[in-house]
Every structure is written in structure tokens, then in C-alpha cells.
Amino acid sequence: PRSARIKTKMVRRALFIALCFVAVVRLSHTFSLPTVPMRSEAKYSGVLSARCARTQDNFQDRRTAISHFGKLGSQVLAAGTLLRSEQANAAKAGPKLPEPEWEALIADGKLSKKAFRVLHDQATEKPFTSPLLLEKRAGTFACAACGTDLFASSTKFDSGTGWPSFFDKLAGVELETGNVADALVMRAEVHCDKCGGHLGHVFDDGWIWSVPTNKRYCINGLSLTFKP
């Protein structure tokens, strides 16, 4: 009887081990990953080389992009510093001529109502509507209200923005210094030093067009007259 009990225990253990083995095999088949066909050594080497080349190209593109934006950021910061250092003597923009003189300019036909709204009320003309966009003769651009010389024709350039653009100003132009909103967007209001008429804005993005001063005076054509 003792030997029979030992044999029975051994059979039970063997049966238990066999059942465990079958269970493990079934589980391994259930959760196994799909097999991937093996490539030939030459083909695999070619695929690996192509992937490495693409990785290197992407890495180089990223380095180039980071370098480009880094330079752009430094130029923007430098532009802001230049703008703050070169702002002129006007703490606040606004008409300097008495109201009766403005009214007389309109009554005498020396100033159109549209030009009045730009110079006096700081309106902005629609882009690509000014005849001065096509003006390429040598001369001087002056204030439409008081005749003060503002920009030399030699500083005019085609920015493609729809408004006459200049990369430098004459002494008759002053910049507003007290406008916080303009300072936040890296620009300053430009107006006539004599009459205070609104002309437009100056931006420090002239480097886009490779102009000498890195500045773009974006001016309403209605605020200007041209003197050959």
C-alpha cells in the first residue's frame, strides 16, 4: 500500500507538470508577437543605410531651423533696442496746427477730406491705392498739409506691402515715444514735426529687404506730396 501511494503521488505530480506546460504553451501562442520575415543581409543593410541618411538629413534640417530662428530672434531684439534708442522728441502724437487752419486747408482745396482723416484723425488708407507707389522720379516727399520735407526719393523702396516705404527719414519727421501698444509690436508712430500730421509707422523689419538702416517707414500716400 505504501508503494502504491507513492506511485499515485508521482503520477499526479507528472500530470500537474504536464498540464502546466500545456497552459504555458497556449499562453505563449496567445500573446506572442507576429513574426517578422527576415530580410537578406544586403537588403537589410541598404534599408538601414537609408534610414540613417534620413535621420541625418532631419537632424541637419532641425539644426538649420534652430539656427535660423535664433538669428531671427537676435535680430528682433537688436531691432527693438535700436528703435528705443532712436526714437525722437515727440512724447505723444497729435495735430499741432490749430483746428481753424486744418479747416482752412480743406476749404481752400489744399487738402482732401481723405487726407485730412489720415493726417488729423490718424486713419489708414487702403493698401495699393496711392499713386505714389509708382513714383520713381528723383525728388522729395513732403507733408500734404504743411509742405515740410519728410523723405528723400533715394530712400524709397518697394516693400510690397501696399504703402509707400522708405528706409530713412529727413529732419522733418519725428517719432512718437509714449505709445505702449506700438512699443509692444516693435513699431513707432511717425508724424510731421511741424504740423503733427499722422504719416504712418516705422518698423525694424527692413532687414527683410536688405535696406541699409534695417528700418521700414510705412507711410500713407495721402499724407504725402511729391516735389520733383
GROMACS .gro file of C-alpha atoms in nm:
model
  228
    1PRO     CA    1   0.000   0.000   0.000
    2ARG     CA    2   0.283   0.243   0.078
    3SER     CA    3   0.442   0.192  -0.267
    4ALA     CA    4   0.105   0.234  -0.434
    5ARG     CA    5   0.053   0.570  -0.263
    6ILE     CA    6   0.398   0.687  -0.374
    7LYS     CA    7   0.327   0.590  -0.733
    8THR     CA    8  -0.007   0.771  -0.721
    9LYS     CA    9   0.160   1.094  -0.595
   10MET     CA   10   0.424   1.073  -0.866
   11VAL     CA   11   0.160   1.031  -1.136
   12ARG     CA   12  -0.036   1.327  -1.001
   13ARG     CA   13   0.277   1.544  -0.996
   14ALA     CA   14   0.370   1.444  -1.350
   15LEU     CA   15   0.015   1.514  -1.467
   16PHE     CA   16   0.021   1.853  -1.292
   17ILE     CA   17   0.355   1.943  -1.454
   18ALA     CA   18   0.226   1.837  -1.796
   19LEU     CA   19  -0.089   2.048  -1.755
   20CYS     CA   20   0.121   2.348  -1.650
   21PHE     CA   21   0.344   2.302  -1.955
   22VAL     CA   22   0.042   2.289  -2.189
   23ALA     CA   23  -0.102   2.602  -2.026
   24VAL     CA   24   0.225   2.790  -2.071
   25VAL     CA   25   0.248   2.689  -2.437
   26ARG     CA   26  -0.108   2.804  -2.504
   27LEU     CA   27  -0.049   3.136  -2.332
   28SER     CA   28   0.270   3.191  -2.528
   29HIS     CA   29   0.083   3.139  -2.854
   30THR     CA   30  -0.197   3.370  -2.745
   31PHE     CA   31   0.028   3.665  -2.655
   32SER     CA   32   0.312   3.610  -2.897
   33LEU     CA   33   0.413   3.893  -3.129
   34PRO     CA   34   0.366   3.846  -3.504
   35THR     CA   35   0.671   3.709  -3.673
   36VAL     CA   36   0.864   3.942  -3.898
   37PRO     CA   37   1.009   3.796  -4.213
   38MET     CA   38   1.386   3.813  -4.217
   39ARG     CA   39   1.550   4.024  -4.484
   40SER     CA   40   1.859   3.927  -4.661
   41GLU     CA   41   2.175   4.079  -4.517
   42ALA     CA   42   2.237   4.302  -4.821
   43LYS     CA   43   1.877   4.428  -4.833
   44TYR     CA   44   1.868   4.494  -4.461
   45SER     CA   45   2.196   4.682  -4.482
   46GLY     CA   46   2.056   4.901  -4.760
   47VAL     CA   47   1.739   4.981  -4.562
   48LEU     CA   48   1.943   5.063  -4.253
   49SER     CA   49   2.171   5.295  -4.450
   50ALA     CA   50   1.870   5.477  -4.599
   51ARG     CA   51   1.717   5.525  -4.256
   52CYS     CA   52   2.044   5.657  -4.117
   53ALA     CA   53   2.070   5.901  -4.408
   54ARG     CA   54   1.715   6.028  -4.349
   55THR     CA   55   1.788   6.068  -3.979
   56GLN     CA   56   2.100   6.270  -4.053
   57ASP     CA   57   1.907   6.489  -4.301
   58ASN     CA   58   1.629   6.553  -4.047
   59PHE     CA   59   1.885   6.634  -3.781
   60GLN     CA   60   2.059   6.878  -4.014
   61ASP     CA   61   1.725   7.040  -4.107
   62ARG     CA   62   1.641   7.087  -3.740
   63ARG     CA   63   1.981   7.237  -3.669
   64THR     CA   64   1.936   7.475  -3.963
   65ALA     CA   65   1.587   7.576  -3.846
   66ILE     CA   66   1.706   7.634  -3.489
   67SER     CA   67   1.996   7.842  -3.615
   68HIS     CA   68   1.765   8.045  -3.841
   69PHE     CA   69   1.517   8.123  -3.564
   70GLY     CA   70   1.799   8.200  -3.327
   71LYS     CA   71   1.938   8.459  -3.568
   72LEU     CA   72   1.587   8.595  -3.627
   73GLY     CA   73   1.532   8.632  -3.253
   74SER     CA   74   1.860   8.814  -3.204
   75GLN     CA   75   1.778   9.048  -3.493
   76VAL     CA   76   1.436   9.125  -3.345
   77LEU     CA   77   1.589   9.201  -3.005
   78ALA     CA   78   1.855   9.419  -3.165
   79ALA     CA   79   1.586   9.596  -3.368
   80GLY     CA   80   1.390   9.673  -3.053
   81THR     CA   81   1.698   9.820  -2.891
   82LEU     CA   82   1.770  10.038  -3.196
   83LEU     CA   83   1.411  10.159  -3.211
   84ARG     CA   84   1.411  10.259  -2.847
   85SER     CA   85   1.744  10.436  -2.880
   86GLU     CA   86   1.650  10.627  -3.195
   87GLN     CA   87   1.301  10.746  -3.105
   88ALA     CA   88   1.275  11.120  -3.149
   89ASN     CA   89   1.146  11.408  -2.945
   90ALA     CA   90   0.768  11.358  -2.956
   91ALA     CA   91   0.619  11.214  -2.638
   92LYS     CA   92   0.272  11.199  -2.788
   93ALA     CA   93   0.141  11.225  -3.142
   94GLY     CA   94  -0.134  11.460  -3.248
   95PRO     CA   95  -0.208  11.761  -3.469
   96LYS     CA   96  -0.010  12.073  -3.386
   97LEU     CA   97  -0.193  12.313  -3.615
   98PRO     CA   98  -0.498  12.492  -3.472
   99GLU     CA   99  -0.830  12.348  -3.588
  100PRO     CA  100  -0.920  12.661  -3.793
  101GLU     CA  101  -0.604  12.610  -4.001
  102TRP     CA  102  -0.698  12.250  -4.075
  103GLU     CA  103  -1.046  12.361  -4.176
  104ALA     CA  104  -0.897  12.631  -4.398
  105LEU     CA  105  -0.679  12.375  -4.578
  106ILE     CA  106  -0.989  12.175  -4.667
  107ALA     CA  107  -1.193  12.482  -4.761
  108ASP     CA  108  -0.916  12.610  -4.990
  109GLY     CA  109  -0.886  12.271  -5.161
  110LYS     CA  110  -0.528  12.226  -5.044
  111LEU     CA  111  -0.616  11.912  -4.850
  112SER     CA  112  -0.869  11.644  -4.938
  113LYS     CA  113  -1.108  11.504  -4.680
  114LYS     CA  114  -0.943  11.163  -4.710
  115ALA     CA  115  -0.601  11.317  -4.647
  116PHE     CA  116  -0.748  11.507  -4.350
  117ARG     CA  117  -0.873  11.183  -4.196
  118VAL     CA  118  -0.524  11.034  -4.226
  119LEU     CA  119  -0.323  11.334  -4.110
  120HIS     CA  120  -0.564  11.467  -3.848
  121ASP     CA  121  -0.760  11.161  -3.735
  122GLN     CA  122  -0.484  10.902  -3.778
  123ALA     CA  123  -0.679  10.693  -4.026
  124THR     CA  124  -0.508  10.444  -4.258
  125GLU     CA  125  -0.560  10.445  -4.633
  126LYS     CA  126  -0.638  10.123  -4.817
  127PRO     CA  127  -0.327   9.946  -4.944
  128PHE     CA  128  -0.228   9.966  -5.311
  129THR     CA  129  -0.441  10.278  -5.368
  130SER     CA  130  -0.175  10.552  -5.360
  131PRO     CA  131  -0.035  10.681  -5.692
  132LEU     CA  132   0.292  10.747  -5.507
  133LEU     CA  133   0.358  10.374  -5.500
  134LEU     CA  134   0.466  10.404  -5.863
  135GLU     CA  135   0.658  10.730  -5.819
  136LYS     CA  136   1.022  10.666  -5.912
  137ARG     CA  137   1.146  11.013  -6.007
  138ALA     CA  138   1.418  11.188  -5.812
  139GLY     CA  139   1.282  11.438  -5.565
  140THR     CA  140   1.142  11.481  -5.216
  141PHE     CA  141   0.826  11.357  -5.048
  142ALA     CA  142   0.672  11.632  -4.837
  143CYS     CA  143   0.382  11.668  -4.594
  144ALA     CA  144   0.049  11.713  -4.771
  145ALA     CA  145  -0.066  11.957  -4.502
  146CYS     CA  146   0.226  12.192  -4.443
  147GLY     CA  147   0.482  12.108  -4.715
  148THR     CA  148   0.760  12.003  -4.478
  149ASP     CA  149   1.020  11.778  -4.644
  150LEU     CA  150   0.989  11.429  -4.498
  151PHE     CA  151   1.160  11.166  -4.717
  152ALA     CA  152   1.413  11.169  -4.998
  153SER     CA  153   1.327  10.967  -5.308
  154SER     CA  154   1.662  10.792  -5.281
  155THR     CA  155   1.540  10.615  -4.967
  156LYS     CA  156   1.219  10.484  -5.120
  157PHE     CA  157   1.192  10.109  -5.190
  158ASP     CA  158   0.926   9.862  -5.296
  159SER     CA  159   0.823   9.664  -4.988
  160GLY     CA  160   0.519   9.502  -5.149
  161THR     CA  161   0.304   9.600  -4.851
  162GLY     CA  162   0.078   9.838  -5.044
  163TRP     CA  163   0.204  10.162  -4.887
  164PRO     CA  164   0.498  10.384  -4.987
  165SER     CA  165   0.803  10.266  -4.794
  166PHE     CA  166   1.130  10.436  -4.705
  167PHE     CA  167   1.437  10.318  -4.519
  168ASP     CA  168   1.535  10.660  -4.380
  169LYS     CA  169   1.376  10.993  -4.291
  170LEU     CA  170   1.460  11.360  -4.314
  171ALA     CA  171   1.471  11.604  -4.022
  172GLY     CA  172   1.102  11.692  -4.070
  173VAL     CA  173   0.991  11.352  -3.938
  174GLU     CA  174   0.951  11.273  -3.570
  175LEU     CA  175   0.855  10.954  -3.390
  176GLU     CA  176   0.612  10.910  -3.105
  177THR     CA  177   0.766  10.778  -2.782
  178GLY     CA  178   0.473  10.742  -2.542
  179ASN     CA  179   0.259  10.474  -2.710
  180VAL     CA  180   0.294  10.150  -2.515
  181ALA     CA  181   0.081   9.949  -2.761
  182ASP     CA  182   0.309  10.044  -3.050
  183ALA     CA  183   0.618   9.958  -2.846
  184LEU     CA  184   0.484   9.609  -2.778
  185VAL     CA  185   0.461   9.534  -3.151
  186MET     CA  186   0.802   9.686  -3.219
  187ARG     CA  187   0.690   9.994  -3.407
  188ALA     CA  188   0.658  10.369  -3.354
  189GLU     CA  189   0.414  10.620  -3.495
  190VAL     CA  190   0.558  10.862  -3.750
  191HIS     CA  191   0.427  11.215  -3.795
  192CYS     CA  192   0.526  11.553  -3.930
  193ASP     CA  193   0.740  11.757  -3.694
  194LYS     CA  194   0.583  12.087  -3.799
  195CYS     CA  195   0.208  12.023  -3.817
  196GLY     CA  196   0.191  11.696  -3.622
  197GLY     CA  197   0.008  11.520  -3.903
  198HIS     CA  198  -0.003  11.143  -3.883
  199LEU     CA  199   0.209  10.978  -4.155
  200GLY     CA  200   0.227  10.608  -4.066
  201HIS     CA  201   0.461  10.386  -3.865
  202VAL     CA  202   0.823  10.276  -3.867
  203PHE     CA  203   0.918   9.911  -3.823
  204ASP     CA  204   1.254   9.749  -3.762
  205ASP     CA  205   1.200   9.475  -4.019
  206GLY     CA  206   1.392   9.642  -4.300
  207TRP     CA  207   1.647   9.361  -4.288
  208ILE     CA  208   1.393   9.153  -4.480
  209TRP     CA  209   1.453   9.379  -4.782
  210SER     CA  210   1.824   9.427  -4.702
  211VAL     CA  211   1.794   9.805  -4.672
  212PRO     CA  212   2.088   9.992  -4.516
  213THR     CA  213   1.914  10.108  -4.197
  214ASN     CA  214   1.709   9.790  -4.130
  215LYS     CA  215   1.408  10.019  -4.097
  216ARG     CA  216   1.083  10.042  -4.293
  217TYR     CA  217   0.889  10.366  -4.275
  218CYS     CA  218   0.542  10.255  -4.385
  219ILE     CA  219   0.369  10.578  -4.489
  220ASN     CA  220   0.018  10.664  -4.605
  221GLY     CA  221   0.038  10.808  -4.955
  222LEU     CA  222  -0.246  11.051  -4.875
  223SER     CA  223  -0.024  11.223  -4.619
  224LEU     CA  224   0.244  11.299  -4.880
  225THR     CA  225   0.302  11.513  -5.184
  226PHE     CA  226   0.589  11.471  -5.425
  227LYS     CA  227   0.824  11.752  -5.527
  228PRO     CA  228   1.049  11.666  -5.825
   0.00000   0.00000   0.00000
